[in-house]
Amino acid sequence: MTPPVFLVETGALAADLIRLDGPEGRHAAAVRRIREGETVDLSDGLGLRARCEVVEVVGKDTLLCRVSERLDEPEPRPRLTVVQALPKRDRGELAVETMTEAGVDVVVPWAAERCVIQWKGDRGAKALAKWRSCAREAAKQARRARMPEVTEPVDRKGAAELLAAADLAVVLHEDGAERLSTLTLPETPHDGGIVLVVGPEGGVSDAELTAFDEAGAVRALLGPSVLRTSTAGVAALSILQARTGRW
């Protein structure tokens, strides 16, 4: 079984003996009950991972960890970005959690025209913080050394700009002429990566589709059934991970 992952600041990873304290140390010592002699991975969430042996447990919130190996994991290519329409209730957090487990690199909250909820003021700030916390915890659970980025929310214009800059821009849509599993992928990816749009339960509006078409996006199907907005992203990512060779 792979070692559990805990997050530390980048600078801390340069030491041969690392002190894991604060919330991460408390989680390791009191919740996970990590003990002396066990192996843990400490990461900065930016690709740097230190494999360590726990040499001492101090109280209920601190581990002293001796580094045995350091790994600097490169950013995977092509970068996979999902523009995720805002779902109702806790389905947004479910989408972020499962997409993180499936290896998404960037999640972009999208205030689509037909979203039932809209992020405004304090409510929006709290919702965004929940998405980011969910991504962080899911990445640790998945033993990832790179945390996915959850950006500030975008509107139609912002989503279209992301699509225009992509090496491949895809809008999941039931009227797509081709399936995602057979879509031609870019032969020489650049920094734009693959950007995938997952619409709301009410569907992508005509105005949004026009803007995305003009940005160069293609419409693609997942399959014969229509998935919910909270599950379409992870299904699409699974296809792209396999097709791009990242999996």
PDB file of C-alpha atoms in Angstrom:
ATOM      1  CA  MET A   1       0.000   0.000   0.000  1.00  0.00           C
ATOM      2  CA  THR A   2       1.327   3.455  -0.880  1.00  0.00           C
ATOM      3  CA  PRO A   3       2.164   5.736   2.066  1.00  0.00           C
ATOM      4  CA  PRO A   4      -0.295   8.430   3.180  1.00  0.00           C
ATOM      5  CA  VAL A   5       0.396  11.971   1.972  1.00  0.00           C
ATOM      6  CA  PHE A   6       0.624  15.050   4.197  1.00  0.00           C
ATOM      7  CA  LEU A   7       1.246  18.605   3.071  1.00  0.00           C
ATOM      8  CA  VAL A   8       4.103  20.857   4.147  1.00  0.00           C
ATOM      9  CA  GLU A   9       5.670  24.077   2.876  1.00  0.00           C
ATOM     10  CA  THR A  10       8.169  23.713   0.038  1.00  0.00           C
ATOM     11  CA  GLY A  11      11.044  25.053   2.129  1.00  0.00           C
ATOM     12  CA  ALA A  12      10.531  22.408   4.799  1.00  0.00           C
ATOM     13  CA  LEU A  13      11.248  19.632   2.311  1.00  0.00           C
ATOM     14  CA  ALA A  14      14.911  20.659   2.021  1.00  0.00           C
ATOM     15  CA  ALA A  15      15.707  19.392   5.524  1.00  0.00           C
ATOM     16  CA  ASP A  16      16.735  15.810   6.249  1.00  0.00           C
ATOM     17  CA  LEU A  17      14.570  15.776   9.384  1.00  0.00           C
ATOM     18  CA  ILE A  18      11.145  17.341   8.896  1.00  0.00           C
ATOM     19  CA  ARG A  19       8.772  18.342  11.667  1.00  0.00           C
ATOM     20  CA  LEU A  20       5.155  17.722  10.683  1.00  0.00           C
ATOM     21  CA  ASP A  21       2.921  19.747  12.995  1.00  0.00           C
ATOM     22  CA  GLY A  22      -0.154  21.972  12.890  1.00  0.00           C
ATOM     23  CA  PRO A  23      -3.370  20.589  11.352  1.00  0.00           C
ATOM     24  CA  GLU A  24      -1.452  18.099   9.164  1.00  0.00           C
ATOM     25  CA  GLY A  25       0.536  16.803  12.132  1.00  0.00           C
ATOM     26  CA  ARG A  26      -2.584  16.511  14.247  1.00  0.00           C
ATOM     27  CA  HIS A  27      -4.350  14.600  11.490  1.00  0.00           C
ATOM     28  CA  ALA A  28      -1.385  12.251  11.147  1.00  0.00           C
ATOM     29  CA  ALA A  29      -0.884  11.633  14.862  1.00  0.00           C
ATOM     30  CA  ALA A  30      -4.401  11.762  16.282  1.00  0.00           C
ATOM     31  CA  VAL A  31      -6.649  10.765  13.358  1.00  0.00           C
ATOM     32  CA  ARG A  32      -4.483   8.474  11.235  1.00  0.00           C
ATOM     33  CA  ARG A  33      -2.587   7.272  14.325  1.00  0.00           C
ATOM     34  CA  ILE A  34       0.738   7.162  12.508  1.00  0.00           C
ATOM     35  CA  ARG A  35       3.432   5.622  14.695  1.00  0.00           C
ATOM     36  CA  GLU A  36       7.229   5.429  14.832  1.00  0.00           C
ATOM     37  CA  GLY A  37       8.736   3.305  12.095  1.00  0.00           C
ATOM     38  CA  GLU A  38       5.920   3.920   9.606  1.00  0.00           C
ATOM     39  CA  THR A  39       6.471   5.490   6.203  1.00  0.00           C
ATOM     40  CA  VAL A  40       4.785   8.713   5.100  1.00  0.00           C
ATOM     41  CA  ASP A  41       5.044  10.964   2.068  1.00  0.00           C
ATOM     42  CA  LEU A  42       5.387  14.701   2.664  1.00  0.00           C
ATOM     43  CA  SER A  43       4.584  16.955  -0.286  1.00  0.00           C
ATOM     44  CA  ASP A  44       4.290  20.637  -1.077  1.00  0.00           C
ATOM     45  CA  GLY A  45       1.356  20.003  -3.429  1.00  0.00           C
ATOM     46  CA  LEU A  46       3.456  21.350  -6.315  1.00  0.00           C
ATOM     47  CA  GLY A  47       5.074  18.082  -7.360  1.00  0.00           C
ATOM     48  CA  LEU A  48       7.832  17.696  -4.755  1.00  0.00           C
ATOM     49  CA  ARG A  49       7.493  14.571  -2.626  1.00  0.00           C
ATOM     50  CA  ALA A  50       9.715  13.373   0.233  1.00  0.00           C
ATOM     51  CA  ARG A  51       9.387   9.765   1.375  1.00  0.00           C
ATOM     52  CA  CYS A  52      10.085   9.623   5.081  1.00  0.00           C
ATOM     53  CA  GLU A  53      10.330   7.311   8.054  1.00  0.00           C
ATOM     54  CA  VAL A  54       8.610   8.525  11.209  1.00  0.00           C
ATOM     55  CA  VAL A  55      11.277   8.551  13.917  1.00  0.00           C
ATOM     56  CA  GLU A  56       9.245  10.114  16.733  1.00  0.00           C
ATOM     57  CA  VAL A  57       5.656  11.014  17.610  1.00  0.00           C
ATOM     58  CA  VAL A  58       5.540  14.080  19.859  1.00  0.00           C
ATOM     59  CA  GLY A  59       2.261  14.427  21.738  1.00  0.00           C
ATOM     60  CA  LYS A  60      -0.926  14.326  19.696  1.00  0.00           C
ATOM     61  CA  ASP A  61      -0.027  16.722  16.921  1.00  0.00           C
ATOM     62  CA  THR A  62       3.584  16.347  15.791  1.00  0.00           C
ATOM     63  CA  LEU A  63       5.676  13.825  13.877  1.00  0.00           C
ATOM     64  CA  LEU A  64       9.421  13.932  13.306  1.00  0.00           C
ATOM     65  CA  CYS A  65      10.143  12.457   9.885  1.00  0.00           C
ATOM     66  CA  ARG A  66      13.524  11.453   8.424  1.00  0.00           C
ATOM     67  CA  VAL A  67      13.751  11.798   4.633  1.00  0.00           C
ATOM     68  CA  SER A  68      14.858   8.664   2.783  1.00  0.00           C
ATOM     69  CA  GLU A  69      14.067   9.728  -0.782  1.00  0.00           C
ATOM     70  CA  ARG A  70      13.009  12.853  -2.685  1.00  0.00           C
ATOM     71  CA  LEU A  71      11.022  12.890  -5.904  1.00  0.00           C
ATOM     72  CA  ASP A  72      10.172  15.863  -8.097  1.00  0.00           C
ATOM     73  CA  GLU A  73       7.206  14.778 -10.183  1.00  0.00           C
ATOM     74  CA  PRO A  74       6.843  16.701 -13.463  1.00  0.00           C
ATOM     75  CA  GLU A  75       3.561  18.319 -14.386  1.00  0.00           C
ATOM     76  CA  PRO A  76       1.628  15.820 -16.514  1.00  0.00           C
ATOM     77  CA  ARG A  77       0.980  16.605 -20.159  1.00  0.00           C
ATOM     78  CA  PRO A  78      -1.334  17.466 -21.684  1.00  0.00           C
ATOM     79  CA  ARG A  79      -2.844  19.541 -18.904  1.00  0.00           C
ATOM     80  CA  LEU A  80      -6.486  18.620 -18.294  1.00  0.00           C
ATOM     81  CA  THR A  81      -8.833  21.472 -17.358  1.00  0.00           C
ATOM     82  CA  VAL A  82     -12.528  21.082 -16.617  1.00  0.00           C
ATOM     83  CA  VAL A  83     -14.858  24.072 -16.771  1.00  0.00           C
ATOM     84  CA  GLN A  84     -17.528  22.846 -14.370  1.00  0.00           C
ATOM     85  CA  ALA A  85     -20.991  24.424 -14.237  1.00  0.00           C
ATOM     86  CA  LEU A  86     -22.183  25.045 -10.682  1.00  0.00           C
ATOM     87  CA  PRO A  87     -24.374  22.140  -9.505  1.00  0.00           C
ATOM     88  CA  LYS A  88     -26.994  22.258  -6.777  1.00  0.00           C
ATOM     89  CA  ARG A  89     -26.305  21.507  -3.118  1.00  0.00           C
ATOM     90  CA  ASP A  90     -23.250  19.357  -2.437  1.00  0.00           C
ATOM     91  CA  ARG A  91     -22.972  17.953  -5.948  1.00  0.00           C
ATOM     92  CA  GLY A  92     -20.292  20.500  -6.758  1.00  0.00           C
ATOM     93  CA  GLU A  93     -18.071  19.122  -4.030  1.00  0.00           C
ATOM     94  CA  LEU A  94     -18.786  15.598  -5.280  1.00  0.00           C
ATOM     95  CA  ALA A  95     -17.703  16.634  -8.784  1.00  0.00           C
ATOM     96  CA  VAL A  96     -14.482  18.213  -7.500  1.00  0.00           C
ATOM     97  CA  GLU A  97     -13.688  15.196  -5.334  1.00  0.00           C
ATOM     98  CA  THR A  98     -14.126  12.594  -8.082  1.00  0.00           C
ATOM     99  CA  MET A  99     -12.392  14.688 -10.742  1.00  0.00           C
ATOM    100  CA  THR A 100      -9.429  15.167  -8.419  1.00  0.00           C
ATOM    101  CA  GLU A 101      -9.240  11.420  -7.902  1.00  0.00           C
ATOM    102  CA  ALA A 102      -9.332  11.024 -11.699  1.00  0.00           C
ATOM    103  CA  GLY A 103      -6.351  13.363 -12.100  1.00  0.00           C
ATOM    104  CA  VAL A 104      -7.789  16.722 -13.166  1.00  0.00           C
ATOM    105  CA  ASP A 105      -5.195  19.503 -13.187  1.00  0.00           C
ATOM    106  CA  VAL A 106      -7.440  22.581 -13.130  1.00  0.00           C
ATOM    107  CA  VAL A 107     -11.094  23.000 -12.136  1.00  0.00           C
ATOM    108  CA  VAL A 108     -12.808  26.190 -13.261  1.00  0.00           C
ATOM    109  CA  PRO A 109     -16.180  26.948 -11.599  1.00  0.00           C
ATOM    110  CA  TRP A 110     -18.536  28.238 -14.262  1.00  0.00           C
ATOM    111  CA  ALA A 111     -21.604  30.378 -13.564  1.00  0.00           C
ATOM    112  CA  ALA A 112     -23.602  29.115 -16.546  1.00  0.00           C
ATOM    113  CA  GLU A 113     -26.831  30.860 -17.510  1.00  0.00           C
ATOM    114  CA  ARG A 114     -28.982  27.869 -16.572  1.00  0.00           C
ATOM    115  CA  CYS A 115     -27.321  27.121 -13.242  1.00  0.00           C
ATOM    116  CA  VAL A 116     -29.917  27.022 -10.481  1.00  0.00           C
ATOM    117  CA  ILE A 117     -27.499  28.581  -8.007  1.00  0.00           C
ATOM    118  CA  GLN A 118     -25.118  31.499  -8.486  1.00  0.00           C
ATOM    119  CA  TRP A 119     -22.099  32.333  -6.362  1.00  0.00           C
ATOM    120  CA  LYS A 120     -22.402  35.865  -5.021  1.00  0.00           C
ATOM    121  CA  GLY A 121     -20.776  37.692  -2.125  1.00  0.00           C
ATOM    122  CA  ASP A 122     -19.965  35.720   1.020  1.00  0.00           C
ATOM    123  CA  ARG A 123     -21.912  32.720  -0.208  1.00  0.00           C
ATOM    124  CA  GLY A 124     -19.741  32.500  -3.293  1.00  0.00           C
ATOM    125  CA  ALA A 125     -16.532  32.874  -1.302  1.00  0.00           C
ATOM    126  CA  LYS A 126     -17.572  30.083   1.082  1.00  0.00           C
ATOM    127  CA  ALA A 127     -18.554  27.803  -1.787  1.00  0.00           C
ATOM    128  CA  LEU A 128     -15.220  28.370  -3.538  1.00  0.00           C
ATOM    129  CA  ALA A 129     -13.351  27.664  -0.296  1.00  0.00           C
ATOM    130  CA  LYS A 130     -15.253  24.373   0.034  1.00  0.00           C
ATOM    131  CA  TRP A 131     -14.314  23.364  -3.504  1.00  0.00           C
ATOM    132  CA  ARG A 132     -10.648  24.115  -2.823  1.00  0.00           C
ATOM    133  CA  SER A 133     -10.665  22.264   0.483  1.00  0.00           C
ATOM    134  CA  CYS A 134     -12.360  19.312  -1.178  1.00  0.00           C
ATOM    135  CA  ALA A 135      -9.728  19.237  -3.933  1.00  0.00           C
ATOM    136  CA  ARG A 136      -6.940  19.371  -1.368  1.00  0.00           C
ATOM    137  CA  GLU A 137      -8.294  16.505   0.732  1.00  0.00           C
ATOM    138  CA  ALA A 138      -9.180  14.367  -2.285  1.00  0.00           C
ATOM    139  CA  ALA A 139      -5.678  14.846  -3.705  1.00  0.00           C
ATOM    140  CA  LYS A 140      -4.149  13.666  -0.435  1.00  0.00           C
ATOM    141  CA  GLN A 141      -6.468  10.663  -0.384  1.00  0.00           C
ATOM    142  CA  ALA A 142      -5.435   9.867  -3.971  1.00  0.00           C
ATOM    143  CA  ARG A 143      -1.740  10.143  -2.961  1.00  0.00           C
ATOM    144  CA  ARG A 144      -1.152  12.980  -5.401  1.00  0.00           C
ATOM    145  CA  ALA A 145       1.962  15.126  -5.094  1.00  0.00           C
ATOM    146  CA  ARG A 146       0.321  17.852  -7.189  1.00  0.00           C
ATOM    147  CA  MET A 147      -2.824  19.508  -5.920  1.00  0.00           C
ATOM    148  CA  PRO A 148      -5.295  20.538  -8.633  1.00  0.00           C
ATOM    149  CA  GLU A 149      -5.904  24.236  -8.996  1.00  0.00           C
ATOM    150  CA  VAL A 150      -9.449  25.475  -8.379  1.00  0.00           C
ATOM    151  CA  THR A 151      -9.651  28.907  -9.994  1.00  0.00           C
ATOM    152  CA  GLU A 152     -11.910  31.855  -9.431  1.00  0.00           C
ATOM    153  CA  PRO A 153     -15.313  31.383 -11.098  1.00  0.00           C
ATOM    154  CA  VAL A 154     -15.833  32.505 -14.691  1.00  0.00           C
ATOM    155  CA  ASP A 155     -18.806  33.606 -16.763  1.00  0.00           C
ATOM    156  CA  ARG A 156     -19.520  32.827 -20.423  1.00  0.00           C
ATOM    157  CA  LYS A 157     -16.822  35.200 -21.654  1.00  0.00           C
ATOM    158  CA  GLY A 158     -14.205  33.782 -19.309  1.00  0.00           C
ATOM    159  CA  ALA A 159     -15.039  30.211 -20.293  1.00  0.00           C
ATOM    160  CA  ALA A 160     -14.822  31.096 -23.988  1.00  0.00           C
ATOM    161  CA  GLU A 161     -11.383  32.647 -23.467  1.00  0.00           C
ATOM    162  CA  LEU A 162     -10.122  29.439 -21.872  1.00  0.00           C
ATOM    163  CA  LEU A 163     -11.468  27.419 -24.779  1.00  0.00           C
ATOM    164  CA  ALA A 164      -9.860  29.721 -27.335  1.00  0.00           C
ATOM    165  CA  ALA A 165      -6.430  29.250 -25.716  1.00  0.00           C
ATOM    166  CA  ALA A 166      -6.654  25.436 -25.550  1.00  0.00           C
ATOM    167  CA  ASP A 167      -4.893  22.938 -27.786  1.00  0.00           C
ATOM    168  CA  LEU A 168      -8.195  21.059 -27.809  1.00  0.00           C
ATOM    169  CA  ALA A 169     -11.456  22.550 -26.544  1.00  0.00           C
ATOM    170  CA  VAL A 170     -14.436  20.245 -26.003  1.00  0.00           C
ATOM    171  CA  VAL A 171     -18.004  20.906 -24.925  1.00  0.00           C
ATOM    172  CA  LEU A 172     -19.821  17.811 -23.723  1.00  0.00           C
ATOM    173  CA  HIS A 173     -23.175  17.965 -25.494  1.00  0.00           C
ATOM    174  CA  GLU A 174     -25.855  15.512 -26.539  1.00  0.00           C
ATOM    175  CA  ASP A 175     -25.893  17.003 -30.037  1.00  0.00           C
ATOM    176  CA  GLY A 176     -22.219  16.272 -30.588  1.00  0.00           C
ATOM    177  CA  ALA A 177     -21.428  14.599 -33.895  1.00  0.00           C
ATOM    178  CA  GLU A 178     -18.563  12.550 -32.478  1.00  0.00           C
ATOM    179  CA  ARG A 179     -17.846  10.699 -29.275  1.00  0.00           C
ATOM    180  CA  LEU A 180     -15.093  11.848 -26.957  1.00  0.00           C
ATOM    181  CA  SER A 181     -13.578   8.376 -27.197  1.00  0.00           C
ATOM    182  CA  THR A 182     -12.907   8.852 -30.934  1.00  0.00           C
ATOM    183  CA  LEU A 183     -12.208  12.574 -31.093  1.00  0.00           C
ATOM    184  CA  THR A 184      -8.909  13.473 -32.760  1.00  0.00           C
ATOM    185  CA  LEU A 185      -6.399  14.630 -30.160  1.00  0.00           C
ATOM    186  CA  PRO A 186      -3.709  17.244 -30.874  1.00  0.00           C
ATOM    187  CA  GLU A 187      -0.529  15.602 -32.182  1.00  0.00           C
ATOM    188  CA  THR A 188       1.787  18.252 -30.708  1.00  0.00           C
ATOM    189  CA  PRO A 189       0.248  19.668 -27.533  1.00  0.00           C
ATOM    190  CA  HIS A 190       1.328  23.125 -26.385  1.00  0.00           C
ATOM    191  CA  ASP A 191       0.655  24.879 -23.094  1.00  0.00           C
ATOM    192  CA  GLY A 192      -3.065  25.232 -23.727  1.00  0.00           C
ATOM    193  CA  GLY A 193      -3.791  21.608 -22.890  1.00  0.00           C
ATOM    194  CA  ILE A 194      -7.250  20.093 -23.177  1.00  0.00           C
ATOM    195  CA  VAL A 195     -10.158  22.153 -21.854  1.00  0.00           C
ATOM    196  CA  LEU A 196     -13.440  20.369 -21.269  1.00  0.00           C
ATOM    197  CA  VAL A 197     -16.770  22.074 -20.575  1.00  0.00           C
ATOM    198  CA  VAL A 198     -19.371  20.327 -18.404  1.00  0.00           C
ATOM    199  CA  GLY A 199     -22.715  22.106 -18.564  1.00  0.00           C
ATOM    200  CA  PRO A 200     -25.435  22.496 -15.930  1.00  0.00           C
ATOM    201  CA  GLU A 201     -28.423  20.213 -15.404  1.00  0.00           C
ATOM    202  CA  GLY A 202     -30.554  22.558 -17.516  1.00  0.00           C
ATOM    203  CA  GLY A 203     -28.129  22.364 -20.420  1.00  0.00           C
ATOM    204  CA  VAL A 204     -25.853  24.859 -22.156  1.00  0.00           C
ATOM    205  CA  SER A 205     -27.766  27.840 -23.579  1.00  0.00           C
ATOM    206  CA  ASP A 206     -27.780  28.740 -27.266  1.00  0.00           C
ATOM    207  CA  ALA A 207     -25.804  31.901 -26.551  1.00  0.00           C
ATOM    208  CA  GLU A 208     -23.176  29.934 -24.677  1.00  0.00           C
ATOM    209  CA  LEU A 209     -22.938  27.303 -27.410  1.00  0.00           C
ATOM    210  CA  THR A 210     -22.465  30.040 -30.012  1.00  0.00           C
ATOM    211  CA  ALA A 211     -19.710  31.673 -27.961  1.00  0.00           C
ATOM    212  CA  PHE A 212     -17.967  28.341 -27.466  1.00  0.00           C
ATOM    213  CA  ASP A 213     -18.278  27.437 -31.148  1.00  0.00           C
ATOM    214  CA  GLU A 214     -16.703  30.772 -32.054  1.00  0.00           C
ATOM    215  CA  ALA A 215     -13.876  30.043 -29.604  1.00  0.00           C
ATOM    216  CA  GLY A 216     -13.059  26.901 -31.576  1.00  0.00           C
ATOM    217  CA  ALA A 217     -14.608  24.278 -29.291  1.00  0.00           C
ATOM    218  CA  VAL A 218     -16.003  21.031 -30.654  1.00  0.00           C
ATOM    219  CA  ARG A 219     -19.097  19.310 -29.291  1.00  0.00           C
ATOM    220  CA  ALA A 220     -18.657  15.711 -28.240  1.00  0.00           C
ATOM    221  CA  LEU A 221     -20.729  12.911 -26.746  1.00  0.00           C
ATOM    222  CA  LEU A 222     -19.748  10.636 -23.900  1.00  0.00           C
ATOM    223  CA  GLY A 223     -22.201   7.926 -24.885  1.00  0.00           C
ATOM    224  CA  PRO A 224     -25.887   7.159 -25.444  1.00  0.00           C
ATOM    225  CA  SER A 225     -26.973   8.222 -21.949  1.00  0.00           C
ATOM    226  CA  VAL A 226     -26.974  11.721 -20.447  1.00  0.00           C
ATOM    227  CA  LEU A 227     -24.906  11.973 -17.265  1.00  0.00           C
ATOM    228  CA  ARG A 228     -25.503  14.412 -14.453  1.00  0.00           C
ATOM    229  CA  THR A 229     -23.236  17.433 -14.274  1.00  0.00           C
ATOM    230  CA  SER A 230     -21.609  16.042 -11.132  1.00  0.00           C
ATOM    231  CA  THR A 231     -20.523  12.800 -12.849  1.00  0.00           C
ATOM    232  CA  ALA A 232     -19.922  13.804 -16.476  1.00  0.00           C
ATOM    233  CA  GLY A 233     -16.538  15.365 -15.691  1.00  0.00           C
ATOM    234  CA  VAL A 234     -15.022  12.295 -14.065  1.00  0.00           C
ATOM    235  CA  ALA A 235     -16.303  10.074 -16.885  1.00  0.00           C
ATOM    236  CA  ALA A 236     -14.771  12.361 -19.514  1.00  0.00           C
ATOM    237  CA  LEU A 237     -11.487  12.615 -17.625  1.00  0.00           C
ATOM    238  CA  SER A 238     -11.222   8.838 -17.466  1.00  0.00           C
ATOM    239  CA  ILE A 239     -11.499   8.662 -21.252  1.00  0.00           C
ATOM    240  CA  LEU A 240      -8.926  11.408 -21.781  1.00  0.00           C
ATOM    241  CA  GLN A 241      -6.490   9.993 -19.243  1.00  0.00           C
ATOM    242  CA  ALA A 242      -6.447   6.677 -21.094  1.00  0.00           C
ATOM    243  CA  ARG A 243      -6.363   8.206 -24.591  1.00  0.00           C
ATOM    244  CA  THR A 244      -3.527  10.646 -23.837  1.00  0.00           C
ATOM    245  CA  GLY A 245      -1.404   7.981 -22.146  1.00  0.00           C
ATOM    246  CA  ARG A 246      -1.434   9.684 -18.778  1.00  0.00           C
ATOM    247  CA  TRP A 247      -2.975   6.510 -17.385  1.00  0.00           C
TER     248      TRP A 247
END
